[in-house]
XYZ file of N, CA and C in Angstrom:
732
model
N 0.850 -1.251 -0.137
C 0.260 0.120 0.267
C 0.878 1.225 -0.050
N 0.496 2.481 -0.549
C 1.540 3.841 -0.602
C 0.416 5.120 0.223
N 1.298 5.801 0.121
C 0.914 6.917 1.201
C 0.747 8.038 0.309
N 1.536 9.295 0.287
C 1.513 10.102 -0.333
C 1.651 11.629 0.279
N 1.033 12.068 1.723
C 1.008 13.124 1.631
C 2.363 14.007 2.254
N 2.611 14.863 1.881
C 3.982 16.232 1.699
C 3.764 16.851 2.890
N 3.970 17.313 3.454
C 4.071 17.906 4.553
C 3.399 18.419 5.039
N 2.966 19.431 6.398
C 1.499 20.423 5.891
C 1.949 21.661 5.053
N 1.065 22.308 4.692
C 1.903 23.392 3.924
C 1.037 24.547 3.665
N 0.667 25.692 5.006
C 0.517 26.766 4.959
C -0.380 27.198 3.749
N -1.579 27.897 3.771
C -2.397 28.473 2.111
C -3.219 29.754 2.728
N -2.876 30.629 2.205
C -3.946 31.812 2.564
C -5.127 31.843 2.084
N -4.904 30.653 1.394
C -7.003 30.381 1.488
C -7.492 29.332 2.253
N -6.778 29.150 3.569
C -6.777 28.175 4.569
C -8.351 28.906 5.589
N -9.308 28.952 6.089
C -10.134 29.248 7.081
C -9.315 28.245 8.107
N -10.000 29.227 9.051
C -9.716 28.475 10.714
C -11.027 28.346 11.452
N -10.722 26.701 12.198
C -12.375 26.514 12.687
C -11.812 27.050 14.068
N -11.156 27.160 14.287
C -10.478 27.732 15.565
C -11.463 28.958 15.588
N -11.092 29.869 14.730
C -12.135 31.169 14.756
C -13.605 31.316 14.795
N -13.855 30.553 14.203
C -15.320 29.953 14.345
C -15.839 29.381 15.101
N -15.514 29.766 16.357
C -15.645 29.461 17.808
C -16.038 30.564 18.181
N -15.318 32.562 18.147
C -15.175 32.889 18.323
C -16.524 33.698 18.872
N -17.129 35.067 19.813
C -18.584 35.009 19.667
C -18.673 36.056 18.941
N -18.001 36.338 18.095
C -18.551 37.617 16.772
C -18.848 36.830 15.417
N -18.407 35.231 15.286
C -20.059 34.949 14.796
C -20.113 33.587 14.849
N -21.237 33.658 14.049
C -22.042 32.200 14.832
C -21.117 30.763 15.546
N -21.932 30.618 16.273
C -21.960 29.497 16.915
C -21.382 28.170 16.728
N -21.053 27.466 16.718
C -21.258 26.229 16.814
C -21.886 25.407 17.168
N -23.336 24.449 16.645
C -23.632 23.850 17.093
C -23.407 22.414 18.075
N -23.110 22.039 19.039
C -22.755 21.507 20.088
C -22.754 19.814 18.875
N -21.840 19.016 19.167
C -21.974 17.793 18.448
C -22.627 16.887 18.189
N -22.971 15.863 17.827
C -23.757 14.991 18.498
C -22.898 14.166 19.313
N -23.474 13.173 20.519
C -22.181 12.330 20.759
C -21.566 11.203 19.898
N -21.816 10.850 19.007
C -21.193 10.098 17.387
C -22.248 10.600 16.769
N -21.060 10.010 15.596
C -21.627 10.524 14.384
C -21.427 8.466 13.033
N -22.515 8.119 11.833
C -21.610 7.324 11.639
C -22.124 7.673 9.942
N -21.335 8.441 8.658
C -21.687 8.440 7.782
C -21.375 8.015 6.767
N -20.356 6.690 7.487
C -20.118 5.970 6.526
C -20.842 5.450 6.335
N -21.442 4.490 6.818
C -22.323 3.215 6.570
C -23.310 3.837 5.625
N -23.284 4.931 4.843
C -24.407 5.180 3.686
C -23.752 4.666 2.901
N -23.140 4.246 2.244
C -21.796 3.978 1.162
C -21.364 1.943 1.874
N -21.967 1.241 1.050
C -21.158 -0.501 0.557
C -19.995 -0.401 1.323
N -19.994 -1.669 1.821
C -18.300 -1.992 2.078
C -17.196 -1.915 0.746
N -18.055 -2.626 -0.209
C -17.739 -2.870 -1.206
C -17.398 -1.281 -2.368
N -18.102 -1.040 -1.830
C -17.744 0.715 -2.821
C -16.494 1.443 -2.896
N -15.908 1.488 -1.604
C -15.290 2.534 -1.402
C -14.150 2.718 -2.834
N -13.659 1.387 -3.041
C -12.965 1.709 -4.139
C -10.998 1.872 -3.695
N -10.121 1.655 -4.438
C -8.889 2.349 -4.321
C -8.217 3.097 -4.874
N -8.350 3.648 -5.714
C -8.027 4.915 -6.692
C -7.097 4.765 -6.542
N -6.152 3.401 -7.187
C -4.966 3.810 -7.368
C -4.242 4.206 -5.860
N -4.211 3.552 -5.241
C -3.205 4.257 -4.076
C -2.211 2.872 -3.485
N -2.473 1.961 -4.064
C -1.929 0.772 -4.180
C -0.924 0.467 -4.572
N -0.882 2.136 -6.120
C 0.617 1.539 -7.039
C 0.614 2.700 -6.717
N 0.347 3.838 -6.497
C 1.673 5.245 -6.164
C 0.540 5.869 -5.435
N 1.173 7.223 -4.857
C 1.108 8.098 -3.452
C 0.023 8.890 -3.845
N -0.800 8.646 -4.311
C -2.108 9.609 -4.587
C -3.127 9.346 -3.294
N -2.519 9.013 -1.995
C -3.712 9.210 -0.730
C -4.361 10.273 -0.970
N -3.905 12.088 -1.286
C -4.668 12.608 -1.070
C -5.474 12.886 -2.466
N -5.887 12.616 -2.918
C -6.582 12.478 -4.234
C -7.533 11.196 -4.213
N -7.174 10.402 -3.549
C -8.505 8.829 -3.312
C -9.370 9.285 -2.038
N -8.558 10.275 -1.004
C -8.951 10.696 0.579
C -9.915 11.803 -0.430
N -10.150 12.187 -1.734
C -10.903 13.588 -2.200
C -12.406 12.851 -2.418
N -11.661 10.948 -3.369
C -12.746 10.420 -3.827
C -13.870 10.142 -2.525
N -13.259 9.360 -1.693
C -14.034 9.026 -0.786
C -15.115 9.830 -0.069
N -14.684 11.307 0.166
C -14.779 12.527 0.584
C -16.674 12.854 -0.023
N -15.922 12.571 -1.237
C -16.871 12.640 -2.077
C -18.359 11.759 -1.881
N -18.271 10.459 -1.571
C -18.807 9.502 -1.716
C -19.954 9.617 0.188
N -18.930 9.510 0.244
C -19.263 10.024 2.188
C -20.652 11.403 1.730
N -20.608 12.149 1.283
C -20.850 13.690 1.498
C -22.286 12.878 0.447
N -22.320 13.076 -0.512
C -23.028 12.566 -1.459
C -23.914 11.242 -1.168
N -23.503 10.656 -0.469
C -24.667 9.033 -0.359
C -25.408 9.515 1.285
N -24.927 10.640 2.087
C -25.728 11.551 3.168
C -27.117 11.982 2.684
N -25.953 13.029 1.237
C -27.154 13.857 1.422
C -27.822 13.398 0.724
N -28.146 12.303 -0.454
C -29.508 11.997 -0.772
C -29.018 11.071 -2.347
N -28.066 11.473 -2.857
C -27.314 10.699 -3.886
C -26.688 10.274 -4.223
N -25.500 9.048 -3.873
C -24.560 8.826 -4.321
C -23.543 8.812 -5.302
N -22.283 9.441 -5.046
C -21.628 9.635 -6.702
C -19.777 8.722 -6.062
N -20.049 8.196 -6.565
C -19.097 7.087 -7.089
C -17.883 7.270 -8.329
N -16.946 8.447 -8.131
C -15.846 9.336 -9.239
C -15.890 7.989 -9.754
N -14.918 8.222 -10.715
C -14.342 7.533 -11.727
C -12.632 7.409 -11.481
N -12.185 6.026 -11.078
C -10.862 6.275 -10.542
C -10.071 6.827 -12.242
N -10.168 6.956 -13.356
C -9.438 7.375 -14.163
C -9.426 8.642 -13.595
N -10.618 9.452 -13.316
C -10.187 10.954 -13.272
C -9.677 11.250 -12.518
N -9.688 10.700 -11.115
C -9.030 10.503 -9.930
C -7.646 10.689 -10.353
N -6.620 9.535 -10.596
C -5.950 9.144 -10.706
C -4.941 10.776 -11.568
N -5.926 10.627 -12.785
C -5.285 11.659 -13.879
C -5.804 12.625 -12.950
N -6.345 13.592 -12.256
C -6.086 14.776 -11.607
C -4.310 14.934 -10.721
N -3.761 13.529 -9.793
C -2.939 13.574 -9.168
C -1.799 13.608 -10.240
N -1.824 12.826 -11.521
C -1.061 13.054 -12.440
C -0.210 14.511 -12.874
N -1.811 15.166 -12.596
C -1.629 16.647 -13.578
C -0.812 17.588 -12.435
N -1.524 17.320 -11.544
C -0.957 18.490 -10.414
C 0.718 17.728 -9.816
N 0.628 16.509 -10.162
C 2.488 16.197 -9.998
C 3.405 15.741 -11.712
N 2.619 16.620 -12.335
C 3.444 16.458 -13.261
C 3.816 15.246 -13.933
N 3.473 14.200 -13.306
C 3.246 12.958 -13.727
C 4.687 11.979 -12.536
N 4.531 12.734 -12.530
C 6.464 12.198 -11.516
C 5.918 12.027 -10.008
N 5.385 10.593 -9.653
C 5.039 9.986 -8.750
C 5.658 10.935 -6.467
N 5.271 12.021 -6.442
C 6.221 12.539 -5.649
C 5.248 12.602 -4.543
N 3.700 12.206 -4.393
C 2.754 13.062 -3.593
C 2.747 14.700 -3.494
N 2.112 15.385 -2.836
C 1.094 16.473 -2.650
C 1.266 16.423 -1.578
N 0.462 17.848 -1.715
C 0.097 18.460 -0.362
C -1.121 18.590 -0.275
N -1.875 19.041 1.054
C -3.329 18.603 1.437
C -3.789 20.176 0.421
N -3.459 20.965 1.306
C -3.595 22.174 0.425
C -3.478 22.217 -0.689
N -2.813 21.424 -1.101
C -3.183 21.893 -3.188
C -3.364 21.515 -3.425
N -3.980 20.352 -3.098
C -5.486 19.388 -3.632
C -6.734 20.616 -3.256
N -6.926 21.164 -2.250
C -8.011 21.894 -1.736
C -7.439 23.027 -3.072
N -7.076 23.767 -2.986
C -6.585 24.926 -3.884
C -7.111 24.869 -5.248
N -6.427 23.416 -6.021
C -7.026 22.817 -7.187
C -8.813 22.687 -6.849
N -9.014 21.917 -6.024
C -10.409 21.660 -6.245
C -11.653 22.812 -5.999
N -11.165 23.357 -5.708
C -12.179 25.178 -5.745
C -12.501 25.634 -6.831
N -11.474 25.037 -8.428
C -11.657 26.305 -9.126
C -12.510 25.197 -9.706
N -11.728 23.393 -9.673
C -12.000 22.515 -11.242
C -12.787 21.434 -10.326
N -14.082 21.277 -10.313
C -14.891 20.121 -9.950
C -14.190 19.104 -10.424
N -14.926 17.737 -9.121
C -14.282 16.545 -8.747
C -15.464 15.631 -8.881
N -15.570 14.992 -9.998
C -16.664 14.011 -10.072
C -18.161 15.294 -10.172
N -17.884 15.893 -10.569
C -18.848 17.146 -11.229
C -19.448 17.967 -9.172
N -18.262 17.649 -8.318
C -18.739 18.078 -7.128
C -17.521 19.205 -6.917
N -18.654 20.608 -6.142
C -17.737 21.636 -6.189
C -17.760 22.135 -4.853
N -16.343 22.543 -4.584
C -16.754 22.611 -2.878
C -16.516 24.179 -3.570
N -17.133 24.914 -1.933
C -17.265 26.087 -1.741
C -15.812 26.581 -0.707
N -15.086 26.200 0.316
C -14.128 26.486 0.639
C -13.727 25.057 1.872
N -12.734 25.362 2.740
C -11.466 24.455 3.143
C -11.161 25.083 4.792
N -11.894 24.614 6.196
C -11.575 24.891 7.248
C -10.338 23.988 7.730
N -9.700 24.763 8.013
C -8.346 24.080 9.526
C -9.281 23.823 10.702
N -9.216 22.345 11.002
C -9.340 22.340 12.766
C -7.818 22.615 13.326
N -7.884 22.555 14.426
C -6.928 21.997 15.735
C -7.179 20.154 15.729
N -6.566 19.384 15.086
C -6.500 18.374 15.644
C -6.294 17.521 17.243
N -5.773 18.528 17.934
C -5.413 18.068 19.179
C -6.875 18.493 19.862
N -7.754 19.019 19.685
C -8.983 20.042 20.168
C -9.499 19.035 20.066
N -10.536 17.685 20.435
C -11.220 16.982 19.839
C -12.742 17.675 19.712
N -13.559 18.531 20.539
C -14.381 19.628 20.188
C -14.837 19.653 18.850
N -13.319 19.893 18.143
C -13.757 20.392 16.671
C -13.688 19.092 15.789
N -12.546 18.334 15.907
C -12.561 17.310 14.738
C -14.002 16.938 14.828
N -14.943 16.954 15.980
C -15.892 15.882 16.216
C -16.528 17.301 15.392
N -16.818 18.013 15.979
C -17.620 19.037 15.275
C -17.136 19.205 13.609
N -16.323 19.298 13.068
C -15.852 18.940 11.990
C -16.631 18.074 11.191
N -16.909 16.583 12.006
C -17.049 15.096 11.265
C -18.497 16.015 11.192
N -18.782 16.524 11.976
C -20.071 16.507 12.203
C -21.472 17.315 11.460
N -20.431 18.735 11.066
C -20.634 19.640 10.346
C -20.543 19.852 8.985
N -19.784 19.169 8.478
C -19.405 19.097 7.219
C -19.438 17.356 6.550
N -19.561 16.295 6.902
C -20.168 15.303 6.877
C -18.471 14.101 6.991
N -17.743 15.269 7.211
C -15.847 14.252 7.354
C -14.718 15.256 7.534
N -14.186 15.416 7.718
C -12.900 15.669 8.337
C -11.694 14.524 7.930
N -11.393 15.993 6.771
C -9.729 15.055 6.275
C -8.743 15.169 6.653
N -8.052 14.244 7.157
C -6.734 14.033 8.194
C -5.622 14.050 7.587
N -4.725 14.819 7.948
C -3.207 14.312 7.847
C -2.497 12.870 8.487
N -1.950 11.955 8.653
C -0.573 11.523 9.928
C 0.407 10.853 9.337
N 1.300 10.803 9.978
C 2.382 10.039 9.608
C 2.441 9.245 10.681
N 2.041 8.556 8.996
C 1.587 7.121 9.138
C 2.760 5.997 10.214
N 2.469 5.661 11.580
C 3.513 4.781 11.656
C 3.706 3.308 10.821
N 5.063 2.676 11.029
C 5.116 1.160 10.431
C 3.796 -0.105 10.823
N 3.402 0.137 12.168
C 2.629 -1.062 12.768
C 0.996 -0.940 12.462
N 0.507 0.466 11.997
C -0.379 0.696 11.269
C -0.463 0.074 9.806
N 0.245 -0.411 8.776
C -0.242 -1.031 7.683
C 0.074 -2.624 8.758
N 0.350 -3.139 8.831
C 0.656 -4.610 9.675
C -1.247 -4.878 10.703
N -1.521 -3.660 11.134
C -2.476 -3.612 11.938
C -3.698 -3.989 10.571
N -3.877 -2.707 9.489
C -4.916 -2.954 8.703
C -4.817 -4.115 7.817
N -3.672 -4.874 7.425
C -3.291 -6.585 7.068
C -3.940 -6.797 7.799
N -4.368 -6.819 8.862
C -4.781 -7.777 9.881
C -5.642 -7.822 10.516
N -6.911 -6.903 9.998
C -7.581 -6.408 10.568
C -7.924 -6.356 11.334
N -6.890 -5.720 11.898
C -6.919 -4.809 13.568
C -7.251 -3.155 13.086
N -8.059 -2.416 14.685
C -7.654 -1.081 14.458
C -6.722 -0.739 14.881
N -6.103 0.738 14.498
C -5.074 1.489 14.251
C -5.030 1.474 15.954
N -4.586 1.416 16.920
C -4.142 1.526 18.415
C -2.470 1.210 18.346
N -2.449 2.802 19.327
C -1.049 2.860 20.037
C -0.360 1.524 20.456
N 1.233 0.842 20.456
C 1.588 -0.166 20.649
C 3.249 0.245 21.163
N 4.126 -0.221 21.766
C 4.738 0.291 22.632
C 5.778 0.427 20.826
N 6.401 -0.407 20.602
C 7.399 -0.312 19.491
C 6.291 -0.499 18.303
N 6.448 1.284 17.363
C 5.295 1.698 16.236
C 6.309 1.143 15.251
N 7.427 0.466 15.005
C 8.433 0.591 13.744
C 9.324 1.790 13.298
N 8.850 2.445 13.383
C 9.122 3.364 13.226
C 7.619 4.048 12.073
N 8.314 5.648 11.883
C 7.317 6.325 10.387
C 7.615 6.452 8.946
N 6.099 5.433 8.783
C 6.756 5.304 7.207
C 6.153 6.200 5.969
N 5.467 7.742 6.797
C 5.506 8.873 5.773
C 4.157 9.444 6.261
N 3.883 10.233 5.014
C 2.826 11.263 5.536
C 1.351 10.252 5.392
N -0.222 10.384 4.787
C -1.310 9.631 4.776
C -1.861 10.302 4.976
N -2.645 10.406 3.746
C -4.595 11.167 4.104
C -4.985 10.576 3.835
N -5.772 11.086 4.874
C -7.127 9.533 5.152
C -8.263 10.287 5.566
N -9.643 10.587 5.530
C -11.337 10.615 5.773
C -11.525 10.256 6.868
N -11.736 10.970 7.433
C -12.291 10.685 8.744
C -14.332 10.729 8.814
N -14.511 9.986 8.978
C -16.361 10.076 8.706
C -17.610 9.678 9.617
N -16.750 9.388 10.924
C -17.404 8.609 12.274
C -16.691 8.680 13.412
N -17.179 8.368 14.893
C -16.578 8.964 16.079
C -17.330 8.676 16.842
N -16.615 8.180 18.014
C -17.253 7.787 19.399
C -16.812 7.862 20.726
N -17.594 7.224 21.310
C -16.797 7.047 22.541
C -15.471 6.313 22.688
N -15.618 5.714 21.587
C -14.359 4.798 22.278
C -13.340 4.881 20.372
N -13.802 5.464 19.794
C -12.431 6.177 18.620
C -13.353 6.844 17.617
N -13.200 6.451 16.212
C -13.919 7.199 15.554
C -12.963 5.801 14.135
N -13.873 6.514 12.694
C -13.163 5.002 11.508
C -12.862 6.222 10.604
N -12.062 5.986 9.716
C -11.415 6.797 8.919
C -11.570 5.706 7.394
N -11.385 6.420 6.655
C -11.151 5.094 5.603
C -9.694 5.360 4.398
N -9.271 4.253 4.185
C -8.269 3.743 3.417
C -8.337 2.781 3.157
N -7.059 2.663 1.769
C -7.396 1.738 1.131
C -8.251 0.742 0.719
N -9.548 1.670 0.112
C -10.495 0.926 -0.043
C -11.729 0.803 1.077
N -11.298 0.355 2.575
C -11.367 0.056 3.542
C -12.206 0.984 5.019
N -12.783 0.539 5.013
C -13.259 0.746 6.589
C -12.292 0.641 7.360
N -11.615 1.649 8.394
C -10.501 1.241 9.089
C -10.888 2.102 10.606
N -10.719 1.541 11.182
C -11.415 1.523 13.346
C -9.849 2.148 13.057
N -9.856 3.210 14.495
C -8.542 4.085 14.980
C -8.980 4.301 16.584
N -8.414 4.136 17.238
C -7.887 4.447 18.310
C -8.142 5.878 18.841
N -8.478 6.563 19.759
C -8.412 7.862 19.989
C -6.900 8.436 20.186
N -6.026 7.353 20.865
C -4.977 7.981 21.378
C -4.210 7.409 20.255
N -4.480 6.782 18.792
C -3.506 6.274 17.595
C -3.570 7.921 17.183
N -4.626 8.767 17.185
C -5.503 9.743 16.187
C -4.644 10.748 17.134
N -4.803 11.010 18.296
C -4.126 11.824 18.902
C -2.075 11.920 18.629
N -1.526 10.746 18.777
C -0.128 10.885 18.560
C -0.024 10.999 17.254
N -1.269 10.109 16.707
C 0.095 10.843 15.096
C -0.969 11.727 13.836
N -1.657 11.700 13.750
C -2.415 12.755 13.601
C -1.038 14.246 13.202
N -1.438 15.161 12.106
C -0.215 16.438 12.579
C -0.809 17.790 11.045
N -2.803 17.291 11.317
C -3.610 18.800 10.164
C -4.136 17.973 10.098
N -5.660 18.797 10.017
C -7.363 18.343 9.207
C -7.810 19.073 8.983
N -8.778 18.896 8.420
C -9.620 20.272 8.086
C -10.971 19.407 7.703
N -11.990 20.429 7.624
C -12.962 20.754 6.774
C -13.462 21.106 5.278
N -13.696 20.121 4.765
C -14.406 20.078 3.352
C -15.550 20.237 2.417
N -16.035 21.967 2.474
C -16.893 21.893 2.323
C -17.930 21.621 1.011
N -18.088 20.816 0.911
C -18.834 20.420 -0.308
C -20.374 21.154 -0.591
N -20.406 21.845 -1.626
C -21.730 22.682 -2.251
C -23.315 21.637 -1.984
N -22.623 20.159 -2.740
C -23.865 19.030 -2.828
C -24.026 18.533 -1.043
N -23.147 19.184 0.091
C -23.761 18.860 1.318
C -25.165 19.105 1.956
N -25.450 20.875 1.076
C -26.708 20.719 1.370
C -27.680 20.291 0.459
N -28.641 20.238 0.937
C -29.692 20.286 0.160
C -30.722 21.470 -0.575
N -31.983 21.355 -1.268
C -32.560 22.512 -1.481
C -32.538 23.506 -1.227
N -33.324 23.358 0.621
C -34.065 24.282 1.494
C -32.293 24.970 2.410
N -30.869 24.416 1.755
C -29.999 25.376 1.895
C -29.358 25.144 3.858
N -30.255 23.395 4.593
C -30.085 22.865 4.967
C -28.640 21.675 5.633
N -28.101 21.338 5.412
C -27.492 20.358 5.876
C -27.808 19.080 5.856
N -27.673 17.662 6.449
C -28.049 16.344 6.598
C -27.417 16.969 8.551
N -26.554 17.755 8.611
C -26.054 17.979 10.210
C -26.746 18.740 10.990
N -27.922 19.742 9.998
C -28.292 20.204 10.590
C -28.065 21.777 10.923
N -27.187 22.060 9.570
C -26.434 24.178 10.381
C -27.166 24.040 8.481
N -27.513 25.921 9.118
C -28.105 26.117 7.521
C -26.133 26.972 6.683
N -26.781 26.841 4.992
C -26.070 26.857 4.586
C -25.869 28.677 4.476
N -26.536 29.497 4.257
C -26.516 31.128 4.274
C -25.165 31.260 6.143
N -26.107 30.892 7.124
C -25.615 30.950 8.336
C -23.310 30.326 8.222
N -23.463 28.898 7.698
C -21.877 28.931 7.563
C -21.415 29.569 6.866
N -22.230 29.815 5.498
C -20.850 30.708 4.500
C -21.007 32.113 5.064
N -21.913 32.893 5.217
C -21.068 34.332 6.144
C -19.987 33.311 6.768
N -20.435 33.394 7.927
C -18.967 32.804 9.050
C -17.478 32.704 8.593
N -18.059 31.723 6.712
C -16.555 31.725 6.157
C -15.875 32.734 5.402
N -17.112 33.706 5.059
C -17.054 34.474 4.466
C -16.258 35.904 5.906
N -16.480 35.612 6.596
C -16.230 36.414 8.282
C -14.867 35.977 8.718
N -14.508 35.046 8.105
C -13.272 34.773 8.256
C -12.350 35.205 7.637
N -12.646 34.741 6.323
C -11.522 35.003 5.845
C -11.573 36.750 5.466
N -12.559 37.759 6.312
C -11.865 38.791 5.715
C -11.214 39.550 7.340
N -11.554 38.193 8.342
C -10.788 38.451 9.689
C -9.029 39.007 9.811
C-alpha cells in the first residue's frame, strides 16, 4: 500500500475553524455524541483509486469524501478512478511525488471533481476533540493528515484497529485519510478501499493536520445540511473569517 501526503503546507485560502468558535461569528452547534456517516456507503464500493500503486492518497481521500457526502445528502456519487488518478498525475506533472493536502484543495476550489464543487475549506485544531467532532458532524467528514507508523500497515493487513503499540516500527511517511465517524471508543477513517477503526490515542499521537471541506452538494434545496447546519449561516461565517 502507498502513502503520499507531503508535509503540512500553509495556504492563504485556508480558513480556521478555531476562529469559528469566536463570539463575534455564529457559534458551532454542539456535535452529537456519535456520528457514523460512513455506513451510507456499501463496504465494497469504496475503491482504491490507485493508492495501492502510487502515492495519491490526497486524491483518493477526496473521492471517498465525495462518496460519503453525496450518499448522506441524498444521492451517492462514485468518482471515476481514471479521473482521480488523472488529477494526481496533472498536479504532480506525472512524477509520483505525493502532494500537500492544501494544494489539492486549491485545485478543487476552481476545478470540480466528479462534478462536485467545494465552497472552501477550514483547518481544525486536531489536538482538540471538540473541533474534530464538530468538523465531522458539520461537514460530513474530517480530512486528516497523519504520519503513519509502520505498525499501522500491519494492523490494517490483519484487520485490527489502529492502536498505539510500544514499538510502532518508526514512521513510514505522510498519509491522507478522511474520518467519517466518531464515538466514545474511537473513530472510523477510510483508507485503501476499506473502513478502518482507529483508537482516540492513535489519532492524537499521529495526526499532524486536519481540515473540513465544504461541498456544495452537502446542502439540500432548503439550504440545510444533514448535520442540521444552515448553508447561509455557514457561508457568512466563512466569509467573516476570510475578512478577519
